[in-house]
CSV table of C-alpha atoms in Angstrom, one decimal:
chain,number,residue,atom,x,y,z
A,1,MET,CA,122.2,53.5,-10.9
A,2,SER,CA,124.1,55.2,-13.7
A,3,ASN,CA,124.0,54.6,-17.4
A,4,ASN,CA,126.8,52.3,-18.6
A,5,ASN,CA,127.7,51.1,-22.1
A,6,ASN,CA,124.2,50.0,-22.8
A,7,THR,CA,125.2,46.4,-23.7
A,8,LYS,CA,122.1,45.1,-22.0
A,9,VAL,CA,118.8,45.8,-23.7
A,10,ARG,CA,116.5,47.8,-21.4
A,11,VAL,CA,113.4,49.5,-22.8
A,12,ARG,CA,110.5,51.4,-21.4
A,13,PHE,CA,106.9,52.1,-22.1
A,14,ALA,CA,106.2,55.5,-20.6
A,15,PRO,CA,102.6,56.6,-21.0
A,16,SER,CA,101.1,59.7,-19.5
A,17,PRO,CA,97.9,59.0,-17.4
A,18,THR,CA,96.0,61.9,-18.9
A,19,GLY,CA,93.3,59.7,-20.5
A,20,TYR,CA,92.6,56.3,-21.9
A,21,LEU,CA,95.3,54.2,-23.5
A,22,HIS,CA,94.8,54.3,-27.3
A,23,ILE,CA,95.8,51.3,-29.4
A,24,GLY,CA,98.7,53.4,-30.7
A,25,GLY,CA,100.1,53.5,-27.2
A,26,LEU,CA,99.6,49.8,-26.8
A,27,ARG,CA,101.4,49.1,-30.0
A,28,THR,CA,104.3,51.1,-28.6
A,29,ALA,CA,104.2,48.9,-25.5
A,30,LEU,CA,104.1,45.8,-27.7
A,31,TYR,CA,107.1,46.8,-29.8
A,32,ASN,CA,109.1,47.5,-26.7
A,33,TYR,CA,108.1,44.2,-25.2
A,34,LEU,CA,108.9,42.2,-28.3
A,35,PHE,CA,112.3,43.9,-28.7
A,36,ALA,CA,113.1,43.3,-25.0
A,37,LYS,CA,112.1,39.6,-25.1
A,38,LYS,CA,113.9,39.0,-28.5
A,39,ASN,CA,117.1,40.3,-27.0
A,40,LYS,CA,116.7,38.8,-23.5
A,41,GLY,CA,116.4,42.3,-22.1
A,42,THR,CA,114.1,44.1,-19.7
A,43,PHE,CA,110.7,45.8,-20.4
A,44,ILE,CA,109.8,48.6,-18.0
A,45,LEU,CA,106.6,50.4,-17.4
A,46,ARG,CA,107.1,54.0,-16.2
A,47,ILE,CA,104.2,56.4,-15.5
A,48,GLU,CA,105.0,59.9,-16.7
A,49,ASP,CA,102.5,61.8,-14.5
A,50,THR,CA,104.2,65.2,-14.3
A,51,ASP,CA,101.3,66.9,-16.1
A,52,ARG,CA,99.2,67.3,-12.9
A,53,ALA,CA,96.7,69.6,-14.6
A,54,ARG,CA,95.6,66.9,-17.0
A,55,TYR,CA,96.1,63.9,-14.7
A,56,VAL,CA,93.2,61.4,-14.7
A,57,ALA,CA,93.0,59.3,-11.5
A,58,GLU,CA,91.9,56.0,-13.1
A,59,ALA,CA,94.2,56.3,-16.1
A,60,GLU,CA,97.1,54.4,-14.5
A,61,ASN,CA,94.9,51.5,-13.6
A,62,TYR,CA,93.5,51.5,-17.2
A,63,ILE,CA,97.1,51.3,-18.5
A,64,VAL,CA,98.1,48.5,-16.2
A,65,ASN,CA,94.9,46.5,-16.9
A,66,SER,CA,95.3,46.9,-20.6
A,67,LEU,CA,98.8,45.6,-20.5
A,68,LYS,CA,97.7,42.7,-18.3
A,69,TRP,CA,94.8,41.8,-20.7
A,70,ALA,CA,97.1,41.9,-23.7
A,71,ALA,CA,99.7,39.8,-21.8
A,72,ILE,CA,102.3,42.4,-22.4
A,73,LEU,CA,103.6,42.2,-18.9
A,74,PRO,CA,106.4,44.5,-17.8
A,75,ASP,CA,109.4,43.2,-15.9
A,76,GLU,CA,109.6,46.4,-13.8
A,77,GLY,CA,107.0,49.1,-13.0
A,78,PRO,CA,104.6,50.6,-10.4
A,79,ALA,CA,102.6,47.4,-10.2
A,80,PHE,CA,105.4,45.0,-11.0
A,81,GLY,CA,108.4,46.0,-8.7
A,82,GLY,CA,112.0,46.5,-9.7
A,83,ASP,CA,115.3,47.9,-8.6
A,84,TYR,CA,115.2,51.2,-10.5
A,85,GLY,CA,112.1,52.9,-9.0
A,86,PRO,CA,110.2,54.8,-8.1
A,87,TYR,CA,108.5,54.2,-11.5
A,88,ARG,CA,106.0,57.1,-11.2
A,89,GLN,CA,107.6,60.5,-12.1
A,90,SER,CA,105.5,62.3,-9.4
A,91,GLU,CA,107.5,60.3,-6.8
A,92,ARG,CA,110.9,61.4,-8.2
A,93,LYS,CA,110.6,65.1,-7.7
A,94,GLU,CA,113.8,65.4,-5.6
A,95,ILE,CA,115.8,63.5,-8.2
A,96,TYR,CA,114.8,66.0,-10.9
A,97,LEU,CA,115.5,69.0,-8.7
A,98,LYS,CA,119.0,67.8,-8.1
A,99,HIS,CA,119.6,67.5,-11.9
A,100,VAL,CA,118.1,70.9,-12.6
A,101,GLU,CA,120.5,72.4,-10.1
A,102,ASN,CA,123.4,70.6,-11.8
A,103,LEU,CA,122.4,72.2,-15.2
A,104,ILE,CA,122.1,75.7,-13.6
A,105,GLU,CA,125.5,75.4,-11.9
A,106,ASN,CA,127.1,74.4,-15.2
A,107,LYS,CA,125.3,77.3,-17.0
A,108,LYS,CA,123.3,74.9,-19.2
A,109,ALA,CA,120.0,76.1,-17.8
A,110,TYR,CA,118.7,79.3,-16.2
A,111,TYR,CA,115.9,80.7,-14.1
A,112,ALA,CA,113.1,82.4,-15.9
A,113,PHE,CA,110.8,84.9,-14.1
A,114,ASP,CA,108.6,86.0,-16.9
A,115,SER,CA,104.9,86.3,-16.1
A,116,ALA,CA,102.2,85.0,-18.5
A,117,GLU,CA,101.5,88.7,-19.4
A,118,GLU,CA,105.2,89.3,-20.3
A,119,LEU,CA,105.4,86.2,-22.5
A,120,GLU,CA,102.2,87.3,-24.3
A,121,GLN,CA,103.6,90.8,-24.8
A,122,MET,CA,106.8,89.3,-26.2
A,123,ARG,CA,104.7,87.3,-28.8
A,124,GLU,CA,102.6,90.4,-29.6
A,125,ASN,CA,105.7,92.5,-30.2
A,126,ALA,CA,107.2,89.8,-32.4
A,127,LYS,CA,104.0,89.7,-34.5
A,128,ALA,CA,104.0,93.5,-34.9
A,129,ALA,CA,107.6,93.3,-36.1
A,130,GLY,CA,106.6,90.6,-38.7
A,131,ASN,CA,107.8,87.6,-36.8
A,132,ALA,CA,104.7,85.6,-36.0
A,133,HIS,CA,106.8,82.5,-34.9
A,134,GLN,CA,109.1,84.1,-32.4
A,135,GLN,CA,110.3,81.6,-29.8
A,136,TYR,CA,111.9,82.1,-26.4
A,137,ASN,CA,115.4,81.4,-27.7
A,138,ALA,CA,118.9,82.9,-28.0
A,139,SER,CA,117.7,85.9,-30.0
A,140,ILE,CA,115.3,87.0,-27.3
A,141,ARG,CA,116.4,85.6,-24.0
A,142,MET,CA,118.5,88.6,-23.0
A,143,LYS,CA,115.5,90.9,-23.5
A,144,MET,CA,113.4,88.8,-21.1
A,145,ASN,CA,113.1,88.6,-17.3
A,146,ASN,CA,115.5,85.8,-16.3
A,147,SER,CA,118.7,85.0,-14.5
A,148,LEU,CA,120.8,85.7,-17.7
A,149,SER,CA,119.4,89.2,-18.2
A,150,LEU,CA,119.2,90.2,-14.5
A,151,SER,CA,122.1,90.7,-12.1
A,152,GLU,CA,123.1,88.1,-9.6
A,153,ALA,CA,121.6,90.2,-6.8
A,154,GLU,CA,118.3,90.6,-8.6
A,155,THR,CA,118.2,86.9,-9.3
A,156,LYS,CA,118.8,86.0,-5.7
A,157,ALA,CA,116.2,88.5,-4.5
A,158,TRP,CA,113.6,87.0,-6.9
A,159,LEU,CA,114.4,83.4,-5.8
A,160,SER,CA,114.1,84.3,-2.1
A,161,SER,CA,110.9,86.2,-2.6
A,162,GLY,CA,108.9,83.0,-3.1
A,163,LYS,CA,107.5,84.3,-6.4
A,164,PRO,CA,106.9,81.6,-9.1
A,165,TYR,CA,109.6,80.9,-11.7
A,166,THR,CA,110.5,78.3,-14.2
A,167,VAL,CA,113.8,76.8,-15.3
A,168,ARG,CA,114.7,76.9,-19.1
A,169,PHE,CA,117.3,75.0,-21.0
A,170,LYS,CA,119.9,77.3,-22.6
A,171,MET,CA,119.9,76.0,-26.1
A,172,PRO,CA,123.4,76.4,-27.7
A,173,THR,CA,123.6,78.3,-30.9
A,174,GLU,CA,125.2,77.4,-34.3
A,175,GLU,CA,125.2,73.7,-33.6
A,176,THR,CA,124.2,70.9,-35.9
A,177,ILE,CA,122.4,68.1,-34.0
A,178,GLU,CA,122.6,64.7,-35.6
A,179,PHE,CA,121.4,61.3,-34.5
A,180,GLU,CA,120.8,58.0,-36.1
A,181,ASP,CA,117.2,56.8,-35.8
A,182,ALA,CA,116.8,53.0,-36.1
A,183,VAL,CA,113.8,53.5,-38.4
A,184,ARG,CA,114.5,56.8,-40.2
A,185,GLY,CA,118.2,56.8,-40.5
A,186,LYS,CA,120.3,59.9,-40.0
A,187,VAL,CA,118.2,62.9,-38.7
A,188,THR,CA,119.6,66.4,-38.6
A,189,PHE,CA,118.5,69.6,-36.9
A,190,LYS,CA,120.0,73.1,-36.4
A,191,SER,CA,120.1,74.3,-32.8
A,192,ASN,CA,119.2,77.8,-33.9
A,193,GLU,CA,115.8,76.5,-34.9
A,194,LEU,CA,115.1,75.3,-31.4
A,195,ASP,CA,113.9,77.3,-28.4
A,196,ASP,CA,114.8,77.4,-24.7
A,197,LYS,CA,112.3,74.8,-23.5
A,198,ILE,CA,111.0,74.8,-19.9
A,199,LEU,CA,112.6,72.0,-17.9
A,200,MET,CA,111.0,72.8,-14.5
A,201,LYS,CA,107.5,74.2,-14.2
A,202,ALA,CA,106.4,76.9,-11.7
A,203,ASP,CA,104.7,74.1,-9.6
A,204,GLY,CA,108.1,72.5,-9.1
A,205,MET,CA,107.3,69.6,-11.3
A,206,PRO,CA,109.6,68.8,-14.3
A,207,THR,CA,108.4,68.9,-17.8
A,208,TYR,CA,108.4,65.7,-19.9
A,209,HIS,CA,111.7,66.6,-21.5
A,210,LEU,CA,113.8,66.8,-18.4
A,211,ALA,CA,112.1,63.9,-16.5
A,212,ASN,CA,112.3,61.6,-19.5
A,213,ILE,CA,116.0,62.2,-20.0
A,214,VAL,CA,116.9,61.8,-16.3
A,215,ASP,CA,114.8,58.7,-15.9
A,216,ASP,CA,116.1,57.0,-19.1
A,217,HIS,CA,119.6,57.6,-17.9
A,218,LEU,CA,119.1,56.5,-14.3
A,219,MET,CA,117.1,53.4,-15.4
A,220,GLU,CA,119.8,52.5,-17.9
A,221,ILE,CA,117.5,52.6,-20.9
A,222,SER,CA,119.3,51.3,-24.0
A,223,HIS,CA,116.6,52.0,-26.7
A,224,VAL,CA,113.9,54.6,-26.7
A,225,ILE,CA,111.1,53.2,-28.8
A,226,ARG,CA,108.2,55.7,-29.1
A,227,GLY,CA,105.8,57.3,-31.5
A,228,GLU,CA,107.0,59.6,-34.3
A,229,GLU,CA,105.2,62.6,-32.6
A,230,TRP,CA,108.3,62.7,-30.3
A,231,LEU,CA,110.8,63.0,-33.2
A,232,SER,CA,110.8,66.8,-33.1
A,233,SER,CA,111.6,66.7,-29.4
A,234,THR,CA,114.6,64.4,-29.9
A,235,PRO,CA,117.1,67.2,-30.7
A,236,LEU,CA,116.4,68.8,-27.3
A,237,HIS,CA,116.8,65.4,-25.7
A,238,ILE,CA,120.1,64.9,-27.5
A,239,MET,CA,121.3,68.3,-26.3
A,240,LEU,CA,120.3,67.5,-22.7
A,241,TYR,CA,122.3,64.3,-22.8
A,242,LYS,CA,125.2,66.3,-24.0
A,243,ALA,CA,124.7,68.9,-21.2
A,244,PHE,CA,124.8,66.2,-18.6
A,245,ALA,CA,127.7,64.5,-20.4
A,246,TRP,CA,125.7,61.3,-20.7
A,247,GLN,CA,125.6,58.8,-23.5
A,248,ALA,CA,122.3,58.9,-25.4
A,249,PRO,CA,120.3,55.7,-26.1
A,250,THR,CA,119.3,54.5,-29.5
A,251,PHE,CA,116.2,56.3,-30.7
A,252,VAL,CA,113.4,54.4,-32.6
A,253,HIS,CA,110.5,56.5,-33.8
A,254,LEU,CA,107.4,54.5,-34.8
A,255,PRO,CA,105.0,55.4,-37.7
A,256,LEU,CA,101.6,56.8,-37.0
A,257,ILE,CA,98.5,54.6,-37.0
A,258,LEU,CA,96.3,56.3,-39.6
A,259,LYS,CA,92.6,56.6,-40.2
A,260,PRO,CA,90.9,53.9,-42.3
A,261,ASN,CA,91.1,56.3,-45.3
A,262,GLY,CA,94.8,56.9,-44.7
A,263,LYS,CA,94.3,60.6,-44.1
A,264,GLY,CA,95.5,61.6,-40.6
A,265,LYS,CA,96.0,60.0,-37.3
A,266,LEU,CA,93.5,57.4,-36.0
A,267,SER,CA,91.4,59.0,-33.3
A,268,LYS,CA,88.6,58.2,-30.9
A,269,ARG,CA,86.1,60.0,-33.2
A,270,ASP,CA,87.1,57.6,-36.1
A,271,GLY,CA,86.0,54.7,-33.9
A,272,GLU,CA,82.7,56.4,-33.0
A,273,GLN,CA,82.0,57.3,-36.6
A,274,HIS,CA,82.8,53.9,-38.1
A,275,GLY,CA,81.7,51.6,-35.3
A,276,PHE,CA,85.0,50.1,-34.2
A,277,PRO,CA,87.0,50.4,-30.9
A,278,VAL,CA,90.2,52.4,-30.7
A,279,PHE,CA,90.9,51.6,-27.0
A,280,PRO,CA,91.8,48.1,-25.6
A,281,LEU,CA,89.3,48.1,-22.8
A,282,LYS,CA,85.9,49.6,-22.2
A,283,TRP,CA,86.0,53.4,-21.5
A,284,LEU,CA,83.6,56.1,-20.4
A,285,ASN,CA,82.7,58.6,-23.1
A,286,ASP,CA,82.9,62.1,-21.4
A,287,GLU,CA,80.6,63.6,-24.0
A,288,THR,CA,77.7,61.1,-23.7
A,289,ASN,CA,78.6,59.7,-20.2
A,290,ALA,CA,78.0,56.3,-21.8
A,291,GLU,CA,80.4,53.3,-21.4
A,292,GLN,CA,81.9,52.3,-24.7
A,293,PRO,CA,83.3,48.8,-25.4
A,294,GLY,CA,87.0,48.3,-26.1
A,295,PHE,CA,88.6,45.5,-28.1
A,296,LYS,CA,88.3,43.2,-25.1
A,297,GLU,CA,84.6,43.7,-24.8
A,298,ILE,CA,84.0,43.5,-28.5
A,299,GLY,CA,85.4,40.0,-28.2
A,300,PHE,CA,89.0,40.2,-29.4
A,301,LEU,CA,91.4,37.5,-28.2
A,302,PRO,CA,94.7,39.0,-26.7
A,303,ASN,CA,96.7,37.0,-29.2
A,304,ALA,CA,94.7,38.2,-32.2
A,305,PHE,CA,94.9,41.8,-30.9
A,306,ASN,CA,98.6,41.7,-30.5
A,307,ASN,CA,99.0,40.1,-34.0
A,308,MET,CA,96.8,42.8,-35.5
A,309,ILE,CA,98.6,45.8,-33.9
A,310,ALA,CA,102.0,44.3,-34.6
A,311,PHE,CA,101.2,44.5,-38.3
A,312,LEU,CA,100.3,48.2,-38.0
A,313,GLY,CA,103.8,49.4,-38.8
A,314,TRP,CA,105.9,46.2,-39.0
A,315,ASN,CA,106.0,43.1,-41.1
A,316,PRO,CA,108.1,39.9,-40.9
A,317,GLY,CA,109.4,40.1,-44.4
A,318,ASN,CA,107.6,37.0,-45.6
A,319,GLU,CA,104.0,35.9,-46.3
A,320,GLN,CA,103.2,34.8,-42.8
A,321,GLU,CA,100.4,36.8,-41.2
A,322,LEU,CA,99.2,34.7,-38.2
A,323,PHE,CA,101.6,34.9,-35.2
A,324,SER,CA,101.4,33.8,-31.6
A,325,ILE,CA,103.1,36.2,-29.1
A,326,GLU,CA,106.0,33.8,-29.0
A,327,GLU,CA,106.3,33.8,-32.8
A,328,LEU,CA,106.2,37.6,-32.8
A,329,VAL,CA,109.1,37.7,-30.3
A,330,GLU,CA,111.1,35.4,-32.5
A,331,SER,CA,110.4,37.3,-35.7
A,332,PHE,CA,110.5,40.9,-34.5
A,333,SER,CA,113.3,43.3,-35.5
A,334,LEU,CA,113.6,47.1,-35.6
A,335,GLU,CA,114.8,46.8,-39.2
A,336,ARG,CA,111.3,45.6,-40.3
A,337,ILE,CA,109.5,48.7,-38.9
A,338,GLN,CA,108.2,50.9,-41.7
A,339,LYS,CA,108.6,54.7,-41.9
A,340,ALA,CA,105.2,55.4,-43.5
A,341,GLY,CA,102.0,55.6,-41.5
A,342,ALA,CA,100.0,52.4,-41.1
A,343,ARG,CA,96.3,52.5,-42.1
A,344,PHE,CA,93.9,50.9,-39.7
A,345,ASP,CA,91.7,48.4,-41.4
A,346,TRP,CA,88.7,47.2,-39.4
A,347,GLU,CA,87.9,44.3,-41.7
A,348,LYS,CA,91.5,43.1,-41.5
A,349,ALA,CA,91.4,43.5,-37.7
A,350,LYS,CA,88.3,41.2,-37.6
A,351,TRP,CA,90.0,38.7,-39.9
A,352,PHE,CA,92.9,38.4,-37.4
A,353,ASN,CA,90.4,37.6,-34.7
A,354,LYS,CA,88.5,35.1,-36.8
A,355,GLU,CA,91.7,33.2,-37.7
A,356,HIS,CA,92.9,33.1,-34.1
A,357,LEU,CA,89.4,32.0,-32.9
A,358,MET,CA,89.5,29.1,-35.4
A,359,LYS,CA,92.7,27.8,-33.8
A,360,LEU,CA,90.9,27.2,-30.5
A,361,THR,CA,89.0,24.0,-29.8
A,362,ALA,CA,85.3,24.1,-29.1
A,363,LYS,CA,86.0,23.1,-25.5
A,364,GLU,CA,88.5,26.0,-25.1
A,365,MET,CA,85.8,28.4,-26.5
A,366,LEU,CA,83.1,27.1,-24.1
A,367,GLN,CA,83.3,29.4,-21.2
A,368,PRO,CA,83.8,32.7,-23.2
A,369,VAL,CA,81.0,31.7,-25.5
A,370,LYS,CA,78.7,31.0,-22.5
A,371,THR,CA,79.6,34.4,-21.1
A,372,ALA,CA,79.0,36.2,-24.4
A,373,ASN,CA,75.7,34.4,-25.1
A,374,ALA,CA,74.4,34.0,-21.5
A,375,LYS,CA,70.8,34.7,-22.3
A,376,LEU,CA,70.6,32.3,-25.2
A,377,LEU,CA,72.5,29.5,-23.5
A,378,ASN,CA,71.2,29.8,-20.0
A,379,HIS,CA,69.4,26.4,-19.9
A,380,TYR,CA,71.7,24.3,-22.0
A,381,GLU,CA,74.3,21.7,-21.0
A,382,ASP,CA,77.9,22.2,-21.8
A,383,GLU,CA,77.9,19.2,-24.1
A,384,ALA,CA,75.2,20.7,-26.3
A,385,ILE,CA,77.0,24.1,-26.4
A,386,ILE,CA,80.3,22.5,-27.4
A,387,ALA,CA,78.5,20.6,-30.2
A,388,ALA,CA,76.9,23.8,-31.4
A,389,ILE,CA,80.3,25.6,-31.4
A,390,GLU,CA,81.8,22.7,-33.5
A,391,MET,CA,79.1,23.3,-36.1
A,392,VAL,CA,79.6,27.0,-36.6
A,393,LYS,CA,83.1,27.7,-35.3
A,394,ASP,CA,84.5,28.5,-38.8
A,395,ARG,CA,81.7,31.1,-39.3
A,396,MET,CA,82.4,33.0,-36.1
A,397,THR,CA,84.6,36.1,-35.7
A,398,PHE,CA,83.8,36.7,-32.0
A,399,TYR,CA,82.5,34.6,-29.2
A,400,SER,CA,79.2,36.5,-29.3
A,401,ASP,CA,78.6,35.4,-32.9
A,402,LEU,CA,77.3,32.0,-31.7
A,403,GLU,CA,73.8,33.6,-31.5
A,404,SER,CA,73.8,35.1,-35.0
A,405,GLN,CA,75.4,32.0,-36.5
A,406,ALA,CA,73.6,29.3,-34.5
A,407,GLY,CA,70.7,30.9,-32.6
A,408,PHE,CA,68.4,28.5,-34.5
A,409,LEU,CA,69.9,25.6,-32.7
A,410,PHE,CA,68.5,26.8,-29.4
A,411,ALA,CA,65.3,28.6,-30.5
A,412,ALA,CA,62.9,28.1,-33.5
A,413,PRO,CA,63.1,30.8,-36.1
A,414,GLU,CA,60.6,33.7,-35.6
A,415,SER,CA,60.8,34.8,-39.2
A,416,TYR,CA,61.9,33.4,-42.5
A,417,ASP,CA,64.0,34.6,-45.5
A,418,GLU,CA,61.0,35.7,-47.5
A,419,LYS,CA,62.8,36.3,-50.8
A,420,ASN,CA,64.2,32.7,-50.7
A,421,VAL,CA,61.0,31.2,-49.6
A,422,LYS,CA,59.2,32.6,-52.6
A,423,LYS,CA,62.1,31.6,-54.9
A,424,ARG,CA,62.8,28.1,-53.5
A,425,TYR,CA,59.5,26.7,-52.1
A,426,LYS,CA,56.8,25.3,-54.5
A,427,LEU,CA,53.4,24.7,-53.2
A,428,GLU,CA,53.1,21.4,-55.1
A,429,ASN,CA,56.0,20.1,-53.1
A,430,LYS,CA,54.0,20.2,-49.8
A,431,VAL,CA,53.1,16.6,-50.3
A,432,HIS,CA,56.8,15.6,-50.2
A,433,PHE,CA,57.3,17.4,-46.9
A,434,ASN,CA,54.3,15.6,-45.4
A,435,ASN,CA,55.7,12.3,-46.6
A,436,LEU,CA,59.1,13.2,-45.0
A,437,ILE,CA,57.4,14.0,-41.7
A,438,GLU,CA,56.1,10.4,-41.8
A,439,ILE,CA,59.5,9.0,-42.6
A,440,PHE,CA,61.1,11.0,-39.9
A,441,GLU,CA,58.5,9.9,-37.3
A,442,GLY,CA,59.4,6.3,-38.1
A,443,LEU,CA,63.2,6.9,-37.9
A,444,GLU,CA,64.4,5.2,-34.7
A,445,ASN,CA,68.0,6.2,-34.6
A,446,TRP,CA,67.9,10.0,-35.0
A,447,LYS,CA,71.4,10.7,-36.1
A,448,SER,CA,72.7,13.1,-38.9
A,449,ALA,CA,73.8,10.2,-41.2
A,450,ASN,CA,70.5,8.3,-40.8
A,451,ILE,CA,68.5,11.5,-41.4
A,452,GLU,CA,70.5,12.2,-44.6
A,453,ALA,CA,70.2,8.6,-45.8
A,454,SER,CA,66.4,8.5,-45.4
A,455,LEU,CA,65.9,11.9,-47.1
A,456,LYS,CA,68.2,10.9,-50.1
A,457,SER,CA,66.4,7.6,-50.4
A,458,TYR,CA,63.1,9.4,-50.6
A,459,LEU,CA,64.4,11.8,-53.3
A,460,GLU,CA,65.7,8.9,-55.4
A,461,GLN,CA,62.5,6.9,-55.2
A,462,ASN,CA,60.5,10.0,-56.3
A,463,GLU,CA,63.0,11.1,-58.9
A,464,LEU,CA,63.4,14.5,-57.1
A,465,GLY,CA,66.4,16.8,-57.1
A,466,PHE,CA,67.9,18.2,-53.9
A,467,GLY,CA,66.6,21.6,-54.8
A,468,ALA,CA,63.0,20.6,-54.4
A,469,VAL,CA,63.3,19.8,-50.7
A,470,LEU,CA,66.7,20.8,-49.2
A,471,PRO,CA,66.7,24.6,-49.4
A,472,PRO,CA,63.1,25.0,-48.1
A,473,LEU,CA,63.9,22.5,-45.4
A,474,ARG,CA,66.9,24.5,-44.3
A,475,ILE,CA,64.7,27.7,-44.1
A,476,MET,CA,62.1,25.9,-42.1
A,477,LEU,CA,64.6,24.8,-39.6
A,478,THR,CA,66.8,27.9,-39.4
A,479,GLY,CA,64.9,30.8,-41.0
A,480,ILE,CA,67.8,31.5,-43.3
A,481,MET,CA,69.7,30.0,-46.3
A,482,GLY,CA,73.2,29.8,-44.9
A,483,GLY,CA,74.6,27.7,-42.1
A,484,PRO,CA,75.9,24.2,-41.3
A,485,SER,CA,74.6,20.9,-42.6
A,486,VAL,CA,70.8,20.6,-42.5
A,487,PHE,CA,71.2,17.1,-41.2
A,488,ASP,CA,73.5,18.1,-38.4
A,489,ILE,CA,70.9,20.8,-37.5
A,490,ALA,CA,68.1,18.3,-37.4
A,491,ASP,CA,70.2,15.9,-35.3
A,492,PHE,CA,71.0,18.7,-32.8
A,493,ILE,CA,67.4,20.0,-32.3
A,494,GLY,CA,66.0,16.5,-32.2
A,495,LYS,CA,63.2,14.6,-34.0
A,496,ASN,CA,60.2,16.3,-32.4
A,497,GLU,CA,61.5,19.8,-32.9
A,498,THR,CA,62.5,19.1,-36.5
A,499,ILE,CA,59.0,17.8,-37.3
A,500,ASN,CA,57.4,20.7,-35.4
A,501,ARG,CA,59.4,23.3,-37.4
A,502,ILE,CA,58.5,21.6,-40.7
A,503,ASN,CA,54.8,21.8,-39.8
A,504,ILE,CA,55.0,25.5,-38.8
A,505,GLY,CA,57.2,26.2,-41.9
A,506,LEU,CA,54.6,24.7,-44.2
A,507,GLN,CA,51.9,26.9,-42.8
A,508,GLN,CA,54.0,30.1,-42.9
A,509,PHE,CA,55.4,29.4,-46.4
A,510,GLU,CA,51.9,29.2,-47.8
A,511,LYS,CA,51.1,32.6,-46.3
A,512,LEU,CA,54.3,34.1,-47.7
A,513,LYS,CA,53.7,32.6,-51.2
A,514,ALA,CA,50.2,34.1,-51.1
A,515,SER,CA,51.4,37.6,-50.1
């Protein structure tokens, strides 16, 4: 199928399966997806696997599984079908060969027979002459071993010999290359500053530059939305479109995702150093051979993850920060993508997850919470777990936080906040706790409101303030100062457990006060 007037929006996410998919790559996929859905267009996954030397067998599955987890589902692709395939570049070799031959016939490209040693010698000679940055370009090509410098007979002899060769693009000279980038505005390059890039490698596989142009044209891509690291390659791509007499798509180059300190591109090492993930799913660390958790395993909700990465380089132009995927589609526009790099903020990332988690009901959280806290919750009924979630939901950032925020609901504290015990508990108040135990033992309807009423009544009768009893009681029941209502906690754990924890607390507090 050929490229037409590009009236229909068709975009592609085209990762290379040479390693794990970084969140920067998933953000590129998300922006393509949002733009396609906003414009009722098509979102395509294409696997650019022409770099066979760096190919990682499981990387394609990782890419597809990451997209599925984030619910950024392609309309076309290797695992999704479509009419413009194959969608793996390794399966399109004959297509590229035909287009390379077209360029050679039209004198837009040429065969290059230079050996690695000859290329190295060229660079050494250039250095000796004071030109350390010599490229294989118009100034040097006629001095090299290629079909431009050799006779037709010599070229034919080389090609028929079976010796390896590459195909290079013949970059025109004295041309100004201009294009309009949707994020950066007008971008200008001089063709004399560009080299004759290899289009077909010695193994017969195309380079990214050729395959990317041919595929974008044949798949009728209307907008190329990709990372800014590809901006410097765009002039070559523009010249290739011109060489084929094809219409170029609209280019959109996205800002980098920066380290937390804003200095340099976010990398795997930043995550390892600061203790946060930079990959969507779990991955195997080649250096330590240990499996590392991704955003999914840490406990991020797909909605929260998408919301978070959407804001790494884009904003809606108003004060709203929390978006569902449907709201992101509705609000997204290329005009709101920023030029400057976007600093990754782990605390802000967690905030997004916390806010999205709070939008769920306790019942919706039940199964993921049970999975994330399996050891703690193994013997408890769903009803009790839902009640616990209700009590601490607004304190949780991840499903796994139930244990840290409400572990005391399921198991008595093994230690106490010593500093607060010494500060808040007075030995002379032991009599009041013994009196409360008697009151609690006689309380027939053990409910939060009744527990609270009986305790308040006792305090009033004895002219005591809340501070005399409530903080120490909280520590006796939970081990810590923070948490939900003391009366709700007592209601949850039951009368016998409440009294038991008070008795143990009185014994332990005396020891702590004496130490």
